Amino acid sequence: MPRWLTGLRVRLLLAFVLVTVVGAVAAAWASYGSARGSLVSEAQQRTTEDVQRRVGSVAIDLTYPPDQEALDRLRSAVGGPALVTYGRLTSAEGADLGLLTGTLRAAVRERNALVLQRVTPASGPKLLVGTPVVKTTVDGERRPSGIEVYAVRDLMPTQQQIDASAQAAVRTSALALPLAIVLALLAARRVLRPVRELRGTARRFARGDLDVRLRVRGSDELAELSGTFNHMAAELQASVAELRRMETDARRFVADVSHELRTPLTTLTAVAEVLEAEAGQMRRDARDSTLLAVEETRKLTRLVEDLIEVSRFDAGAATLRLEDVDVGGAVEDCLRARGWGERVELDAPEEIGAVLDRRRLDVLVANLVGNALRHGRPPVRVRLRADEREVEVVVVDHGPGLPEGGAERVFARFYKADIARTRSEGSGLGLAIAVENARLHGGDIDAGNEPGAGARFVVRLPRFPEEDP
Amino acid sequence: MAQVLLIEDDPSIRRGLGMALGRHGHQVRSAETGEEGLRQSRDARPEVVVLDLMLPGIDGFEVCRRLRADSHVPIIMLTAKGDDFDVVGGLEAGADDYVVKPVLPRVLDARIRAVLRRGAPEPRRTETHAGLTIDRSGMTVTKDGDPVSLTPTELRVLLELSRSPGQVLSRRQLLQSVWEHDYLGDSRLVDNCVQRLRAKIESDPTSPVFVQTVRGFGYRFGPV
């Protein structure tokens, strides 16, 4: 369903038009109905009076009992299609006399009063008037004379008047429709403008423009909604500001911690190298102690470096330095620099050019391969693949593989796959840092087991990330 | 091997690194503050300065700028932060190289030796490219007859690039040949040095003629 069919505007429009048109039609029909009623009764009134007047004017001079000639006179006085009866005598003239049914005549005789009947034959609506002629005796008494006068009157003009008023009603209703649409559009616009403003403002807010606010006009529900929105925006802005402040603090803390920890480690590292060079000339227990101190200094250094790196990710202070990298060459360099060239099989089919952070790629590969060498068993294989969109680095070992449920937990900080495992070379942060580095590139790492081998880690990185983030 | 000036505020580091570098055959003098470091570098004329960034008083960036103002002595920054901003700031202030604490003395020794080798002359004659004259044995450069004052690092980059005009050298190749970095050098060292070099030898550094960027590959000398 397209928007313009389901939107608020259309619904408002339809409701408004419906109400208006129904109202207009009802009013038109009501006025038509009353007009019609009054037109009909007026026509009947006129016709009746006319017939009575005509009959009256002749009846005065009638001789009783009347003869055929008297009846003819009376009939011509009534005019139009008419029928005058007296007992057996009848005088009839004009069309449509067949409409005068026995029922009508019986009613006239029975009630001894004027009777009206409207009929609608094919020739158009007619009014039938039947009336007994009353004669007034000398002493003023009014008695039925036995003469009955029937007239057929055409209601066509009245019908045309009624039709005209019906057409007027239809026209009025039809006129109401465009008017209703225009009014509905205006009303909808009034209602929808604040809604549109709200939508636009919410969008800008979502895009990070946290200063935007709505203008609050009036005191209706929409104004209330705008006020609520403004309140929400202010609260969110305050929260964001607070979060940013915390982030800034965290970054500063990382910088401070890194400096504080690295200062003594710099001295220790320098001194350890001197001691190591001298260890050969020491007594055995002193030499063992020295070498142990040197070894632990290295571990401590690595742990602190990794901790700082993790803190930097947490503070959002980690940045990518993208450059053109030959992935195969970079991985080869990484293995060679750490003296793993012999122990790791590299399967890199063709030259893969990509835009990556070379240093982070190195850390990533080193951490995964180091992990495989420590916890898996040889042969450790690194497989490189790429298509137009992404680069894939797969590290597989032939050890026992990841334990049940280890695939999710293996990237957790200080995760130890084997509880009984002695403390090893790793800081326990290597895989966590690897996955952070992959995600910083917009990629990810999947952990699992390779059938017929050990653990398998699959790194996927976008090959040519957008220049503009 | 070399006269090294270590400017570092932490006394333990001064002693520890001093001892370790001494074992590598260097003669190490040390200074506790930037001001003292500047004074010592004027008096003792060290061959290389190892400079900590976080100093009380005037910081490492400022020391670096003041050293550069009147000297081409190679400067290796000793930074306790891996933050990109620090490194870039230091490089823009005119440092030749940087190491991150805690640094292994043998790594620092290798970097010191590498910066010192950059001033070493080559057995080749003088060559001229469109007004730019490079004297490889005398280690001097003139542009339109006027001498151009280059630091050893800038000079070495120019020598490497002009060795084969028209041929592209990647940042990595330059890092290995000039800085003698391991496989994982920081290409910003190259970019920064090229910017400084352009500012000195190009007529219009924004549209360089001598040191041209080949997008996605690296840098190329000429063709002029």
XYZ file of C-alpha atoms in Angstrom:
693
model
C 0.000 0.000 0.000
C 1.543 3.326 -1.005
C 1.874 6.015 1.598
C -0.660 8.393 0.082
C -3.335 5.737 0.442
C -2.622 4.869 4.046
C -1.462 8.211 5.383
C -3.080 10.336 8.001
C -3.876 12.998 5.398
C -6.082 10.657 3.337
C -7.847 9.338 6.396
C -8.597 12.840 7.624
C -9.733 13.857 4.162
C -12.072 10.891 3.764
C -13.617 11.338 7.187
C -14.126 15.039 6.657
C -15.612 14.630 3.169
C -17.855 11.831 4.309
C -19.268 13.822 7.199
C -19.756 16.931 5.081
C -21.356 15.171 2.145
C -23.660 13.059 4.311
C -24.705 16.239 6.098
C -25.279 18.118 2.866
C -27.216 15.265 1.292
C -29.384 14.823 4.366
C -30.148 18.534 4.504
C -30.903 18.658 0.777
C -33.196 15.658 0.949
C -34.986 16.943 3.996
C -35.676 20.256 2.291
C -36.646 18.431 -0.879
C -39.025 16.206 1.080
C -40.737 19.139 2.743
C -40.877 21.100 -0.507
C -42.382 18.131 -2.244
C -45.020 17.663 0.455
C -46.057 21.316 0.378
C -46.113 21.425 -3.430
C -48.385 18.387 -3.605
C -50.769 19.571 -0.909
C -50.917 23.013 -2.445
C -51.780 21.519 -5.864
C -54.470 19.372 -4.318
C -55.842 22.361 -2.442
C -55.981 24.442 -5.585
C -57.554 21.735 -7.675
C -60.125 20.896 -5.027
C -61.137 24.509 -4.533
C -61.331 25.032 -8.293
C -63.562 22.019 -8.809
C -65.755 22.993 -5.870
C -66.048 26.533 -7.084
C -67.008 25.421 -10.583
C -69.490 22.892 -9.316
C -70.928 25.421 -6.885
C -71.425 28.052 -9.585
C -73.571 25.690 -11.637
C -75.235 23.744 -8.872
C -77.146 26.822 -7.701
C -79.225 26.863 -10.856
C -79.719 23.143 -11.214
C -83.184 21.772 -11.367
C -83.850 18.559 -9.621
C -83.895 15.937 -10.684
C -81.390 16.930 -13.304
C -81.680 15.835 -16.892
C -78.921 14.942 -19.349
C -78.562 18.553 -20.421
C -78.056 19.716 -16.841
C -75.389 17.117 -16.338
C -73.658 18.227 -19.543
C -73.689 21.784 -18.346
C -72.283 20.831 -15.029
C -69.557 18.760 -16.688
C -68.484 21.541 -19.046
C -68.402 23.919 -16.090
C -66.037 21.610 -14.285
C -63.892 21.498 -17.419
C -61.068 19.168 -18.309
C -61.623 15.440 -18.356
C -64.688 15.057 -16.185
C -67.553 12.751 -15.460
C -70.887 13.698 -13.958
C -73.355 11.046 -12.893
C -76.864 11.055 -11.567
C -78.258 7.642 -11.087
C -78.155 6.147 -14.520
C -77.404 9.369 -16.290
C -73.777 10.120 -17.044
C -72.016 12.881 -18.830
C -68.414 12.130 -19.654
C -65.816 13.980 -21.649
C -62.028 13.723 -22.001
C -59.292 11.160 -21.732
C -58.184 9.238 -18.652
C -61.691 8.733 -17.370
C -60.812 5.070 -17.054
C -58.764 6.037 -14.034
C -61.937 6.706 -12.104
C -62.261 3.379 -10.371
C -65.318 1.937 -8.665
C -63.461 2.189 -5.401
C -63.272 5.952 -5.702
C -66.892 6.274 -6.584
C -67.950 3.982 -3.778
C -65.922 6.096 -1.374
C -67.661 9.291 -2.557
C -71.081 7.711 -2.124
C -70.242 6.189 1.202
C -68.664 9.243 2.830
C -70.883 11.702 1.009
C -67.876 14.030 0.933
C -65.082 15.102 -1.377
C -62.501 12.378 -2.044
C -59.077 12.775 -3.572
C -56.875 10.126 -5.116
C -53.468 10.435 -6.684
C -52.643 7.953 -9.416
C -49.657 7.602 -11.611
C -50.505 6.001 -14.949
C -48.077 5.953 -17.870
C -49.306 9.358 -19.077
C -48.032 11.081 -15.920
C -49.290 11.719 -12.424
C -52.958 12.611 -12.086
C -55.209 13.847 -9.324
C -58.673 12.387 -9.242
C -61.309 14.457 -7.506
C -64.739 13.031 -6.703
C -67.416 15.057 -4.960
C -71.129 14.741 -4.388
C -73.172 17.812 -5.265
C -75.016 19.104 -2.285
C -78.237 20.911 -2.827
C -79.537 23.443 -0.430
C -83.282 23.342 0.172
C -85.393 26.388 0.588
C -85.240 26.112 4.324
C -81.488 26.093 4.120
C -81.014 22.395 4.759
C -78.108 20.809 2.821
C -78.807 17.418 1.378
C -77.049 15.222 -1.126
C -78.569 15.675 -4.504
C -77.408 12.306 -5.857
C -75.301 14.066 -8.470
C -71.622 13.106 -8.391
C -68.905 15.032 -10.127
C -65.593 13.447 -10.982
C -62.654 15.363 -12.440
C -59.255 14.219 -13.603
C -56.542 16.857 -13.130
C -53.048 16.691 -14.468
C -50.296 16.883 -11.811
C -47.489 17.094 -14.374
C -46.548 20.739 -13.684
C -46.371 19.988 -9.990
C -44.275 16.895 -10.735
C -41.904 19.057 -12.787
C -41.627 21.507 -9.922
C -40.848 18.623 -7.591
C -38.260 17.269 -10.008
C -36.643 20.671 -10.209
C -36.365 20.867 -6.446
C -34.902 17.339 -6.372
C -32.308 18.395 -8.913
C -31.577 21.422 -6.803
C -31.005 19.107 -3.843
C -28.629 16.935 -5.858
C -26.788 19.996 -7.118
C -26.465 21.352 -3.628
C -25.037 18.019 -2.424
C -22.672 17.875 -5.384
C -21.492 21.396 -4.731
C -20.775 20.458 -1.138
C -18.273 17.791 -2.243
C -15.475 19.973 -3.702
C -16.059 22.467 -0.946
C -15.695 19.684 1.596
C -12.469 18.475 -0.037
C -10.976 21.948 0.030
C -11.968 22.450 3.646
C -10.677 18.986 4.566
C -7.333 19.678 2.899
C -7.010 22.906 4.823
C -7.878 21.186 8.087
C -5.535 18.291 7.368
C -2.748 20.713 6.633
C -3.319 22.458 9.895
C -3.153 19.185 11.758
C -0.346 17.702 9.725
C 2.026 20.649 9.661
C 3.066 20.172 13.302
C 3.275 16.438 12.690
C 5.576 17.044 9.716
C 7.649 19.468 11.745
C 7.920 16.858 14.461
C 9.058 14.261 11.958
C 11.684 16.541 10.433
C 12.960 17.587 13.838
C 13.103 13.992 15.062
C 15.108 13.061 11.979
C 17.593 15.850 12.499
C 17.844 14.844 16.134
C 18.516 11.245 15.149
C 21.240 12.434 12.811
C 23.015 13.877 15.816
C 21.859 17.491 15.798
C 20.955 17.392 19.481
C 20.217 21.110 19.722
C 17.038 21.062 17.628
C 13.762 21.835 19.373
C 10.172 22.300 18.219
C 8.273 25.574 18.439
C 5.350 25.078 20.800
C 2.250 26.935 19.538
C -1.075 27.010 21.305
C -2.157 24.539 23.963
C -3.733 21.626 22.088
C -2.610 17.993 22.029
C -0.105 18.714 19.264
C 1.447 21.499 21.298
C 1.596 19.084 24.209
C 3.309 16.515 21.998
C 5.855 19.118 20.879
C 6.505 19.983 24.499
C 7.000 16.326 25.370
C 9.352 15.898 22.433
C 11.382 18.912 23.524
C 11.598 17.535 27.020
C 12.768 14.160 25.708
C 15.339 15.834 23.480
C 16.699 17.848 26.383
C 16.954 14.742 28.559
C 18.700 12.796 25.799
C 21.057 15.653 25.130
C 21.972 15.741 28.782
C 22.556 11.974 28.820
C 24.692 12.151 25.702
C 26.697 14.996 27.153
C 27.194 12.957 30.301
C 28.275 9.914 28.296
C 30.688 11.996 26.288
C 32.113 13.451 29.432
C 32.588 9.943 30.785
C 34.202 8.893 27.552
C 36.580 11.819 27.706
C 37.414 10.932 31.279
C 37.986 7.329 30.249
C 40.316 8.406 27.487
C 42.243 10.619 29.802
C 42.373 7.791 32.315
C 43.748 5.446 29.667
C 46.392 7.965 28.728
C 47.338 8.468 32.369
C 47.366 4.759 33.140
C 49.421 4.003 30.059
C 51.951 6.621 30.977
C 52.105 5.573 34.613
C 52.525 1.895 33.797
C 54.933 2.341 30.957
C 57.354 4.490 32.858
C 58.496 1.828 35.324
C 58.253 -0.816 32.591
C 60.584 1.209 30.388
C 63.186 1.126 33.128
C 62.576 -2.562 33.819
C 62.881 -3.442 30.133
C 66.133 -1.521 29.809
C 67.586 -3.059 32.945
C 66.405 -6.548 32.037
C 68.372 -6.425 28.810
C 71.524 -5.504 30.704
C 70.932 -8.258 33.256
C 70.244 -10.822 30.551
C 73.531 -10.007 28.856
C 75.355 -10.441 32.176
C 73.486 -13.580 33.261
C 76.126 -15.884 31.813
C 78.691 -14.730 34.347
C 76.412 -15.063 37.385
C 76.134 -17.823 39.969
C 73.487 -20.311 39.108
C 70.770 -19.217 41.525
C 71.378 -15.555 40.681
C 71.273 -16.396 36.975
C 67.995 -18.304 37.326
C 66.495 -15.456 39.314
C 67.677 -12.944 36.746
C 66.322 -14.867 33.795
C 63.038 -15.346 35.633
C 62.826 -11.616 36.327
C 63.622 -10.858 32.696
C 60.958 -13.291 31.495
C 58.334 -11.922 33.871
C 59.196 -8.379 32.835
C 58.440 -9.343 29.237
C 55.123 -10.868 30.225
C 54.227 -7.881 32.322
C 55.068 -5.591 29.437
C 52.878 -7.591 27.074
C 50.034 -7.670 29.576
C 50.209 -3.915 30.114
C 50.361 -3.269 26.372
C 47.312 -5.453 25.842
C 45.455 -3.877 28.745
C 46.116 -0.431 27.358
C 44.968 -1.541 23.931
C 41.747 -2.953 25.356
C 41.151 0.213 27.390
C 41.651 2.239 24.276
C 38.999 0.217 22.445
C 36.666 0.675 25.412
C 37.169 4.402 25.418
C 36.497 4.543 21.695
C 39.972 5.963 21.293
C 41.122 3.302 18.843
C 41.547 4.730 15.362
C 42.103 3.089 12.011
C 45.016 4.150 9.856
C 44.021 2.826 6.466
C 46.599 2.309 3.769
C 47.111 0.134 0.739
C 48.308 -3.233 1.929
C 49.384 -6.371 0.103
C 47.659 -8.766 2.484
C 49.778 -11.803 1.567
C 52.995 -9.869 2.068
C 51.788 -8.389 5.340
C 50.856 -11.800 6.762
C 54.166 -13.244 5.622
C 56.021 -10.366 7.287
C 54.014 -10.882 10.453
C 54.977 -14.568 10.648
C 58.601 -13.950 9.748
C 59.029 -11.148 12.277
C 57.927 -13.473 15.061
C 60.035 -16.388 13.869
C 56.993 -18.485 12.895
C 57.909 -18.801 9.236
C 58.870 -22.453 9.621
C 56.046 -23.529 11.915
C 53.113 -22.071 9.984
C 51.929 -22.994 6.480
C 50.790 -19.960 4.548
C 48.385 -20.477 1.671
C 48.060 -17.172 -0.160
C 47.118 -17.775 -3.791
C 47.612 -14.442 -5.538
C 48.527 -10.925 -4.606
C 45.617 -9.466 -2.630
C 45.596 -5.696 -2.488
C 43.356 -4.177 0.157
C 42.908 -0.990 2.155
C 43.542 -1.892 5.790
C 45.316 -0.765 8.923
C 48.552 -2.637 8.497
C 49.534 -2.529 12.142
C 46.152 -3.816 13.285
C 46.152 -6.561 10.648
C 49.543 -7.622 11.990
C 48.286 -7.716 15.584
C 45.210 -9.632 14.481
C 47.116 -12.326 12.611
C 49.806 -12.556 15.300
C 47.230 -13.028 18.038
C 45.321 -15.728 16.139
C 48.430 -17.606 15.034
C 50.023 -17.247 18.471
C 46.852 -18.649 19.986
C 46.887 -21.580 17.540
C 50.541 -22.346 18.262
C 49.998 -22.237 22.034
C 46.701 -24.060 22.382
C 46.465 -26.133 19.210
C 48.896 -28.527 17.631
C 50.848 -28.230 14.392
C 50.426 -27.989 11.514
C 48.986 -24.477 11.849
C 47.686 -23.164 8.529
C 46.878 -19.613 7.485
C 44.664 -19.411 4.410
C 43.985 -16.150 2.571
C 41.089 -15.601 0.214
C 39.465 -12.486 -1.210
C 36.684 -11.355 -3.492
C 35.851 -7.799 -4.574
C 34.177 -7.001 -1.282
C 36.108 -8.711 1.485
C 39.333 -10.317 2.546
C 39.197 -13.603 4.431
C 41.994 -14.827 6.700
C 41.500 -18.356 8.058
C 43.713 -19.760 10.819
C 43.406 -23.498 11.440
C 45.351 -25.724 13.843
C 45.309 -29.483 14.414
C 44.797 -29.476 18.148
C 41.774 -30.658 20.098
C 39.666 -27.766 18.822
C 37.335 -25.552 20.793
C 35.331 -27.170 23.588
C 31.528 -27.283 23.534
C 30.231 -23.738 23.783
C 33.731 -22.319 23.526
C 33.093 -20.618 20.205
C 31.144 -17.793 21.838
C 33.301 -17.470 24.923
C 36.695 -17.750 23.303
C 36.819 -14.002 22.574
C 36.044 -13.055 26.166
C 38.821 -11.313 28.079
C 41.011 -13.625 30.121
C 39.015 -16.616 28.883
C 40.785 -19.859 29.684
C 39.591 -22.768 27.582
C 41.085 -25.280 29.925
C 40.663 -24.447 33.588
C 43.561 -26.670 34.526
C 45.837 -24.997 32.018
C 48.921 -23.408 33.408
C 49.519 -19.737 32.757
C 50.915 -19.512 29.284
C 52.685 -16.979 27.113
C 49.508 -15.139 26.260
C 48.093 -12.234 28.224
C 44.596 -13.709 27.950
C 43.576 -10.647 25.941
C 44.909 -11.629 22.523
C 41.678 -12.931 21.012
C 39.619 -10.117 22.536
C 41.985 -7.623 20.923
C 41.908 -9.527 17.632
C 38.136 -9.368 17.434
C 38.114 -5.667 18.389
C 40.596 -4.993 15.616
C 38.436 -6.851 13.111
C 35.340 -4.921 14.188
C 37.166 -1.623 14.015
C 37.691 -2.407 10.332
C 33.985 -3.141 10.005
C 34.638 -6.880 9.874
C 34.393 -9.742 12.343
C 35.903 -13.061 13.432
C 34.058 -16.387 13.639
C 35.391 -19.178 15.808
C 34.613 -22.824 15.270
C 36.137 -26.195 14.501
C 37.449 -27.418 11.154
C 36.277 -30.933 10.336
C 39.288 -33.242 10.408
C 41.439 -30.600 12.089
C 41.327 -28.443 15.212
C 40.093 -24.953 15.958
C 39.334 -22.637 13.060
C 39.173 -18.852 13.181
C 37.770 -17.004 10.180
C 38.498 -13.284 9.891
C 36.474 -11.271 7.415
C 37.474 -7.677 6.668
C 35.999 -5.253 4.141
C 38.521 -5.063 1.345
C 37.982 -1.467 0.245
C 36.150 0.367 3.003
C 34.395 3.597 2.093
C 36.854 6.460 1.983
C 34.416 8.577 3.932
C 32.976 6.938 7.059
C 79.462 4.648 18.814
C 77.523 7.857 19.097
C 77.081 10.878 21.306
C 73.489 10.516 22.514
C 71.531 13.121 24.444
C 68.649 11.591 26.389
C 66.037 14.136 27.474
C 63.784 12.348 29.968
C 62.229 13.481 33.231
C 62.019 10.091 34.966
C 65.321 9.410 36.776
C 64.896 5.617 36.660
C 64.451 5.650 32.905
C 67.415 7.982 32.508
C 69.590 5.565 34.462
C 68.176 2.358 33.013
C 68.212 3.443 29.350
C 71.508 5.241 29.876
C 73.112 2.036 31.150
C 71.612 -0.110 28.425
C 72.630 2.267 25.609
C 76.082 2.518 27.184
C 76.393 -1.258 26.838
C 75.609 -0.846 23.130
C 78.643 1.418 22.927
C 77.027 4.862 22.987
C 78.123 7.796 25.086
C 74.973 8.971 26.792
C 74.396 12.357 28.387
C 71.027 13.027 29.897
C 68.896 16.023 30.724
C 65.926 16.187 33.068
C 63.985 19.021 31.441
C 63.454 20.443 27.995
C 65.300 23.656 28.852
C 68.322 21.741 30.098
C 68.187 19.488 27.067
C 68.254 22.468 24.714
C 71.186 23.944 26.622
C 73.113 20.676 26.533
C 72.460 20.159 22.849
C 73.952 23.626 22.181
C 76.982 22.968 24.366
C 77.748 19.317 23.774
C 76.617 18.979 20.137
C 75.203 15.428 20.397
C 74.948 13.329 17.247
C 71.452 12.190 18.106
C 68.772 13.291 20.558
C 66.384 10.843 22.234
C 63.493 12.983 23.416
C 60.664 12.123 25.788
C 57.407 13.836 24.876
C 55.932 14.224 28.324
C 58.218 16.683 30.019
C 57.591 19.160 32.793
C 57.836 22.769 31.653
C 58.206 22.964 27.891
C 57.073 19.664 26.422
C 58.750 17.446 23.875
C 56.985 19.027 20.887
C 58.305 22.458 21.784
C 61.815 21.111 22.467
C 61.691 19.398 19.082
C 60.659 22.615 17.301
C 63.379 24.663 19.011
C 66.019 22.065 18.232
C 64.939 22.009 14.597
C 65.060 25.787 14.371
C 68.847 25.825 14.279
C 70.038 22.244 13.990
C 69.719 19.143 11.849
C 70.529 16.784 14.688
C 68.456 13.597 14.309
C 65.663 13.424 16.871
C 64.053 10.186 18.013
C 60.929 10.709 20.069
C 60.323 8.532 23.079
C 56.566 8.449 23.523
C 54.588 6.891 26.318
C 51.371 7.124 24.356
C 50.500 5.244 21.235
C 47.928 7.889 20.486
C 48.108 8.941 16.893
C 47.878 12.603 17.743
C 51.103 12.496 19.741
C 53.035 10.809 16.993
C 51.778 13.111 14.269
C 52.401 16.150 16.430
C 55.925 15.008 17.104
C 56.618 14.292 13.458
C 55.245 17.669 12.449
C 57.485 19.289 15.015
C 60.387 17.809 13.053
C 61.232 14.464 14.673
C 62.927 11.869 12.456
C 61.631 8.747 14.118
C 59.815 7.576 17.202
C 59.704 4.614 19.581
C 56.995 3.731 22.063
C 57.747 3.013 25.706
C 58.667 0.544 26.961
C 61.319 0.244 24.279
C 63.884 -2.536 24.096
C 67.335 -0.927 24.248
C 68.480 -2.983 21.259
C 65.604 -1.564 19.198
C 66.488 1.970 20.223
C 70.125 1.227 19.402
C 69.118 0.044 15.928
C 67.115 3.237 15.343
C 70.002 5.402 16.522
C 72.393 3.663 14.171
C 69.904 4.031 11.317
C 69.521 7.800 11.734
C 73.263 8.185 11.948
C 73.785 6.282 8.694
C 71.521 8.723 6.856
C 74.230 11.372 6.876
C 76.724 9.015 5.248
C 77.899 10.176 1.771
C 77.586 8.052 -1.357
C 80.235 7.440 -4.010
C 78.395 9.183 -6.839
C 78.701 12.359 -8.733
C 76.533 15.393 -8.796
C 73.317 15.335 -10.789
C 70.878 18.057 -11.785
C 67.160 17.758 -12.415
C 65.440 20.913 -13.653
C 67.320 23.319 -11.416
C 67.625 20.913 -8.486
C 71.247 19.870 -8.021
C 72.010 16.906 -5.785
C 75.632 16.291 -4.768
C 75.660 12.710 -3.519
C 79.219 12.709 -2.285
C 79.150 16.178 -0.751
C 75.643 15.538 0.689
C 74.401 18.938 -0.413
C 71.414 20.101 -2.449
C 70.991 23.383 -4.298
C 67.930 24.728 -6.022
C 68.556 27.257 -8.827
C 71.999 27.787 -7.324
C 70.793 28.447 -3.773
C 71.727 25.881 -1.124
C 68.796 23.987 0.390
C 69.117 23.048 4.038
C 67.884 19.501 4.574
C 67.980 17.248 7.627
C 69.789 13.919 7.134
C 66.434 12.125 6.963
C 64.987 14.478 4.356
C 68.188 14.224 2.373
C 68.181 10.438 2.507
C 64.576 10.283 1.262
C 65.510 12.565 -1.623
C 68.571 10.449 -2.435
C 66.553 7.227 -2.393
C 63.862 8.647 -4.658
C 66.242 10.336 -7.100
C 68.369 7.192 -7.387
C 65.920 5.988 -10.040
C 63.886 8.909 -11.411
C 60.423 8.012 -12.631
C 60.285 4.809 -10.608
C 57.712 4.473 -7.823
C 58.907 3.568 -4.339
C 56.305 2.376 -1.870
C 56.158 3.835 1.619
C 57.255 0.453 2.879
C 60.360 0.429 0.678
C 61.273 3.899 1.863
C 60.724 2.898 5.484
C 63.057 -0.036 5.087
C 65.757 1.779 3.164
C 65.762 5.123 5.005
C 64.502 4.340 8.502
C 65.654 0.693 8.451
C 62.425 -0.144 10.216
C 61.247 -3.684 10.604
C 58.367 -4.917 8.473
C 55.828 -2.917 10.467
C 57.000 0.638 10.176
C 54.725 3.597 10.400
C 54.097 5.073 6.965
C 53.331 8.442 8.559
C 57.072 8.852 9.045
C 57.432 8.803 5.269
C 54.463 11.062 4.545
C 55.574 13.591 7.091
C 59.130 13.682 5.868
C 57.982 14.035 2.259
C 55.831 17.010 3.257
C 58.792 18.736 4.877
C 61.008 17.891 1.935
C 58.493 19.351 -0.522
C 58.223 22.531 1.508
C 61.967 22.974 0.996
C 62.563 21.940 -2.614
C 59.324 22.433 -4.528
C 58.378 25.783 -6.024
C 54.751 24.961 -5.271
C 54.440 22.239 -2.611
C 50.730 21.769 -3.440
C 51.568 20.634 -6.985
C 54.967 19.007 -6.555
C 57.311 18.382 -9.470
C 60.219 16.529 -7.859
C 58.538 14.334 -5.284
C 55.217 13.224 -6.735
C 52.562 11.156 -5.018
C 51.368 8.087 -6.878
C 48.042 7.376 -5.232
C 47.805 3.904 -3.753
C 51.458 3.084 -4.505
C 53.847 5.565 -2.979
C 56.197 8.282 -4.186
C 58.165 8.924 -7.351
C 60.950 11.335 -8.258
C 59.970 13.265 -11.341
C 59.871 12.844 -14.196
C 60.831 16.504 -14.430
